[in-house]
PDB file of C-alpha atoms and ligand atoms in Angstrom:
ATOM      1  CA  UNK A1043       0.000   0.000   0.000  1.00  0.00           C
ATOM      2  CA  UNK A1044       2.935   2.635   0.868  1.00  0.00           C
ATOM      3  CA  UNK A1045       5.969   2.500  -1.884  1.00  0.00           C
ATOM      4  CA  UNK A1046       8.288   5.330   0.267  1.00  0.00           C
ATOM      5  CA  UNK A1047       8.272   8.291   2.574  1.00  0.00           C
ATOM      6  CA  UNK A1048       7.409  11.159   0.121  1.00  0.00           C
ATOM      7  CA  UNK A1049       8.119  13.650   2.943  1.00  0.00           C
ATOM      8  CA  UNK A1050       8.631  14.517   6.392  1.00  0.00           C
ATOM      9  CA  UNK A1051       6.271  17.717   7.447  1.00  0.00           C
ATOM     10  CA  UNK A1052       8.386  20.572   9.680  1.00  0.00           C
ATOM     11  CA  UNK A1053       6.238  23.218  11.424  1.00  0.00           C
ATOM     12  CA  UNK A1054       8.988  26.792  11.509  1.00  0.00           C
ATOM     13  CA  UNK A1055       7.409  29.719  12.944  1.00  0.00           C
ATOM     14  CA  UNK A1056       9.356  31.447   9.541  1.00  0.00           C
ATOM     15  CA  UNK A1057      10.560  29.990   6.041  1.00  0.00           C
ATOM     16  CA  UNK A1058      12.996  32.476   5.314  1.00  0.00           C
ATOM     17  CA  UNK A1059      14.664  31.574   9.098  1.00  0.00           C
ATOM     18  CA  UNK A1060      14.217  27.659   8.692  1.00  0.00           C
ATOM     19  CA  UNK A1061      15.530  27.405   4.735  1.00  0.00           C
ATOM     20  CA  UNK A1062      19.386  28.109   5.168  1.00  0.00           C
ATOM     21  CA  UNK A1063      19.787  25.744   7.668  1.00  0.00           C
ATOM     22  CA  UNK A1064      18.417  22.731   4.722  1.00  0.00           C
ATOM     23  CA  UNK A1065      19.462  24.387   1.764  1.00  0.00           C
ATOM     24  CA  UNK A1066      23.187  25.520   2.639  1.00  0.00           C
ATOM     25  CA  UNK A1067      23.989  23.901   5.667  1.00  0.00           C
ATOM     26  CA  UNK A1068      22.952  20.769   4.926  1.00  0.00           C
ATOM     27  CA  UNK A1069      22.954  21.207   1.233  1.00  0.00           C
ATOM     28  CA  UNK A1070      19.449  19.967  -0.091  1.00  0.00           C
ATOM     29  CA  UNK A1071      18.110  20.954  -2.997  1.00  0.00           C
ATOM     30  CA  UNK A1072      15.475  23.274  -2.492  1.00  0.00           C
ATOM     31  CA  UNK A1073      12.349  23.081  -4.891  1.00  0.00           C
ATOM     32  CA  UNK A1074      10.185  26.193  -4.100  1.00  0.00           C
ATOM     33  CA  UNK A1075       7.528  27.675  -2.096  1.00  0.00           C
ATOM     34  CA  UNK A1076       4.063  26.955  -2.722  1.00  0.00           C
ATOM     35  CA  UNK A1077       1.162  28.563  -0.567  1.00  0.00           C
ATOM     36  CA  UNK A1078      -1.879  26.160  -0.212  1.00  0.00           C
ATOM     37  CA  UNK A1079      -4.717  28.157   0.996  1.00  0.00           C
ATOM     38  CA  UNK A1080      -6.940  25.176   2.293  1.00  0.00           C
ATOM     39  CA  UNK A1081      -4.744  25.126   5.096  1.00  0.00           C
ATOM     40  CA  UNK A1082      -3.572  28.336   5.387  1.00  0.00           C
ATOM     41  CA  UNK A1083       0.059  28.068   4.760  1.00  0.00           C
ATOM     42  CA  UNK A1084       3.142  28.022   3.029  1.00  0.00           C
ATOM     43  CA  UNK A1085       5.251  25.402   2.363  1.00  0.00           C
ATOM     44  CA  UNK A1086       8.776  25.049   0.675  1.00  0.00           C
ATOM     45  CA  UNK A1087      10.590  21.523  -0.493  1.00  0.00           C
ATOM     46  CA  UNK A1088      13.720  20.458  -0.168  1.00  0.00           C
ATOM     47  CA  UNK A1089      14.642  17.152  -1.549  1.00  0.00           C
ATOM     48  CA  UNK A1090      16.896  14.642  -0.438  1.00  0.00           C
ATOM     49  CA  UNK A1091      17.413  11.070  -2.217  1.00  0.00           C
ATOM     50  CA  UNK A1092      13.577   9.499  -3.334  1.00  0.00           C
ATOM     51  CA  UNK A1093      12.115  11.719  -0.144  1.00  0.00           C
ATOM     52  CA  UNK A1094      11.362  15.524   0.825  1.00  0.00           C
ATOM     53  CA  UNK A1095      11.507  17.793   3.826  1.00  0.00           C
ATOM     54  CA  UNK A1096       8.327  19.796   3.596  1.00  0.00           C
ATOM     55  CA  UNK A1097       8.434  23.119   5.501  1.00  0.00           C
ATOM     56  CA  UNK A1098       5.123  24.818   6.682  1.00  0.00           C
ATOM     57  CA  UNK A1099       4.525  28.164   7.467  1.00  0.00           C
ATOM     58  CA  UNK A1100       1.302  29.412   8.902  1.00  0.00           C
ATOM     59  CA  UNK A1101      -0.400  32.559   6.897  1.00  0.00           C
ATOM     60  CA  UNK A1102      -2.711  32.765   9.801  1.00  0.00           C
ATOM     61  CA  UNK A1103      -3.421  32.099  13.605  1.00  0.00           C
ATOM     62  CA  UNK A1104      -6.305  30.000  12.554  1.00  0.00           C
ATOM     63  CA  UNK A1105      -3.957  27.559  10.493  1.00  0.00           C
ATOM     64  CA  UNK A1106      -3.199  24.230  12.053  1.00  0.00           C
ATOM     65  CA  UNK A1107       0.405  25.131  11.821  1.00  0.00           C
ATOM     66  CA  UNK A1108      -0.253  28.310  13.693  1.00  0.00           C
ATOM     67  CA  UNK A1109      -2.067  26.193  16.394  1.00  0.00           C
ATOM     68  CA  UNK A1110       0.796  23.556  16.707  1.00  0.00           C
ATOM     69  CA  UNK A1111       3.124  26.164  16.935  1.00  0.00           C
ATOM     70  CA  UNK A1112       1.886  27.646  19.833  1.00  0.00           C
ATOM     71  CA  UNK A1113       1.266  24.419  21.242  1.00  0.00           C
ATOM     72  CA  UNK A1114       4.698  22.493  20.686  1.00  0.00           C
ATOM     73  CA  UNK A1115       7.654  25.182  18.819  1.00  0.00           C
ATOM     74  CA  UNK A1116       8.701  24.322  15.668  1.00  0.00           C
ATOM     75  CA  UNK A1117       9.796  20.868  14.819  1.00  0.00           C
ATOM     76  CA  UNK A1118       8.355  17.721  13.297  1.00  0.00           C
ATOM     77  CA  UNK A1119       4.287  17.899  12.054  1.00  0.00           C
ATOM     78  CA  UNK A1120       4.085  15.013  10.356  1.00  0.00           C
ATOM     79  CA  UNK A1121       5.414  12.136   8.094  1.00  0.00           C
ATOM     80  CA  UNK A1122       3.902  10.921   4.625  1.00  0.00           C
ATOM     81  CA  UNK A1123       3.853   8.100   2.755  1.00  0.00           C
ATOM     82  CA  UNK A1124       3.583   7.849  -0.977  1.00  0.00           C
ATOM     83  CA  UNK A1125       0.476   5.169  -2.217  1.00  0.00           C
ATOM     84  CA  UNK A1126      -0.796   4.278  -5.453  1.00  0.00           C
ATOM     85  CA  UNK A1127      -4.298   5.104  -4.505  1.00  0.00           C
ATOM     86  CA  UNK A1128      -5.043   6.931  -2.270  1.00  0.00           C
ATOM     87  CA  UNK A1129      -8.820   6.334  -2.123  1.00  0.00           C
ATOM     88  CA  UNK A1130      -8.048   2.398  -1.652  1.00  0.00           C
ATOM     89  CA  UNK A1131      -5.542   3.138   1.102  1.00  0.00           C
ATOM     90  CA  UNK A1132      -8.393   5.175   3.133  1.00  0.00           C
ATOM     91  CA  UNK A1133     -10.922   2.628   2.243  1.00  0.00           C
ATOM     92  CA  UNK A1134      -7.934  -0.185   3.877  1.00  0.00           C
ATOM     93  CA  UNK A1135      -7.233   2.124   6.792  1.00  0.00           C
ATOM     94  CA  UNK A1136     -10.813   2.443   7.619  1.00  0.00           C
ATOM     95  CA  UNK A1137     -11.907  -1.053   7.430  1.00  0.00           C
ATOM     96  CA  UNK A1138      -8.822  -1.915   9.894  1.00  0.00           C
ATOM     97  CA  UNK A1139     -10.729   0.650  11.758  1.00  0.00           C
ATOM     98  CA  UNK A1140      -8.569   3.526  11.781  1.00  0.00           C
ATOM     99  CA  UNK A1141      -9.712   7.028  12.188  1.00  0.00           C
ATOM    100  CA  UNK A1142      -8.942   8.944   9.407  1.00  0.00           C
ATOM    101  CA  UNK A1143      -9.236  13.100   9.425  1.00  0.00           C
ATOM    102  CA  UNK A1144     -10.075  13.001   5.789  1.00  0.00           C
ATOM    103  CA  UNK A1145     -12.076  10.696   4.646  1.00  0.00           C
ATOM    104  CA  UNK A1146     -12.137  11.694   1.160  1.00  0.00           C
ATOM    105  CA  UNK A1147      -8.218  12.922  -0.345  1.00  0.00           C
ATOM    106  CA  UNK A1148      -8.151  16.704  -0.804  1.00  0.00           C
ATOM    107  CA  UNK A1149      -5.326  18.857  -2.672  1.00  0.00           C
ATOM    108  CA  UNK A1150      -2.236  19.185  -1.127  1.00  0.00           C
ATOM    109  CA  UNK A1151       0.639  20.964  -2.685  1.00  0.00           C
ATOM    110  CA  UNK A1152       2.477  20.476  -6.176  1.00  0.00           C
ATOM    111  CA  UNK A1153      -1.500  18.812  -7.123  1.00  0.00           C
ATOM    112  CA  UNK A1154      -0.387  15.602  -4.801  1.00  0.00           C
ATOM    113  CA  UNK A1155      -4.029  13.941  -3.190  1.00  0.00           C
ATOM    114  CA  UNK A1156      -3.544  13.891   0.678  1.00  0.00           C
ATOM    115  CA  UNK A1157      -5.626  12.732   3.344  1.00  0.00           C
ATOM    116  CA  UNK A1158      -4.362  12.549   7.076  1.00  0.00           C
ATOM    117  CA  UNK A1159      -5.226   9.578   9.185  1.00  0.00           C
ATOM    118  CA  UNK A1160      -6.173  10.988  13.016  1.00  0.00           C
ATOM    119  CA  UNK A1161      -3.190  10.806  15.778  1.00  0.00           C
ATOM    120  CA  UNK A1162      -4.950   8.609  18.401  1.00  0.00           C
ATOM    121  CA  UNK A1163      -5.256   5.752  15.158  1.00  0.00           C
ATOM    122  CA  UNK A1164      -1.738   6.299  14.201  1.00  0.00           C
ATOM    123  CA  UNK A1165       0.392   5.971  17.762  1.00  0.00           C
ATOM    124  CA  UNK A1166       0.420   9.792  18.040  1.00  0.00           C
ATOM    125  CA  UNK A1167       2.465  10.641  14.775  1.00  0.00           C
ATOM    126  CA  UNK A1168       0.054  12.377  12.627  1.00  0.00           C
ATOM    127  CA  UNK A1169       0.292  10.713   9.311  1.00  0.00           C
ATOM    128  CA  UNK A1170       0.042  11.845   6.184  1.00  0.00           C
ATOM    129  CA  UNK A1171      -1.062   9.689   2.689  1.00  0.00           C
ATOM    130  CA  UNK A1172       0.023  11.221  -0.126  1.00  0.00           C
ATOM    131  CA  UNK A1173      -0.629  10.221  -4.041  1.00  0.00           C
ATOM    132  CA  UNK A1174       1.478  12.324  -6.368  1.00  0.00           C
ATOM    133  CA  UNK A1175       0.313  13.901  -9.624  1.00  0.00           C
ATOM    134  CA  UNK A1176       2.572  11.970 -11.973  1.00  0.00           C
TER     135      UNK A1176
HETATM  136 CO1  LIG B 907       2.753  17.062   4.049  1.00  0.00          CO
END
């Protein structure tokens, strides 16, 4: 059902603070920013190898980033896996009864389909599926 990690999600209160750090310290090639309004922020990619680091900025204090900011600093937000389908890995996840915060996929950046499956049904690591636009 998963074929790789497509990307590891950083919350950074700042993208112009956080990007040095990836892009010329550790030397990753950075793909661009990208704002994705359904969730009120921006992100920028760096790649590394098959996976990404994707960093998220809130554009407001109602976006989730905002809120797990406040709650946690910056750090880790989540980790997603590349699938095939997306709509037959929710449909797997759910009859295994997992709780899934998007039950149908909605548009994440670079046109990928995402859909994130709920903490408590995922050993508190909010979880990401993500099926590329190929
Ligand atoms: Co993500």
């Amino acid at each position: 059902m998963l074929t790789k990690i497509n990307h590891l999600g950083v919350a950074v209160n700042a993208l112009a603070d956080a990007l040095p750090y990836y892009r010329d310290q550790l030397g990753m090639a950075f793909k661009g920013t990208e704002e994705v309004p359904e969730q009120q922020v921006r992100v920028a990619f760096l790649e590394i190898g098959e996976s990404k680091i994707e960093l998220l900025e809130p554009t407001s204090t109602e976006s989730p980033i905002a809120k797990f900011l406040e709650k946690n600093g910056p750090g880790i937000h989540h980790v997603a896996y590349e699938v095939n389908d997306i709509a037959a890995a929710i449909a797997k996840l759910e009859a295994d009864g997992a709780r899934m915060i998007d039950k149908t996929p909605r548009k994440g950046a670079h046109g990928a389909l995402i859909a994130f499956v709920h903490p408590k049904s995922s050993n508190g690591v909010l979880t990401e599926l993500c099926q590329s636009a190929h």
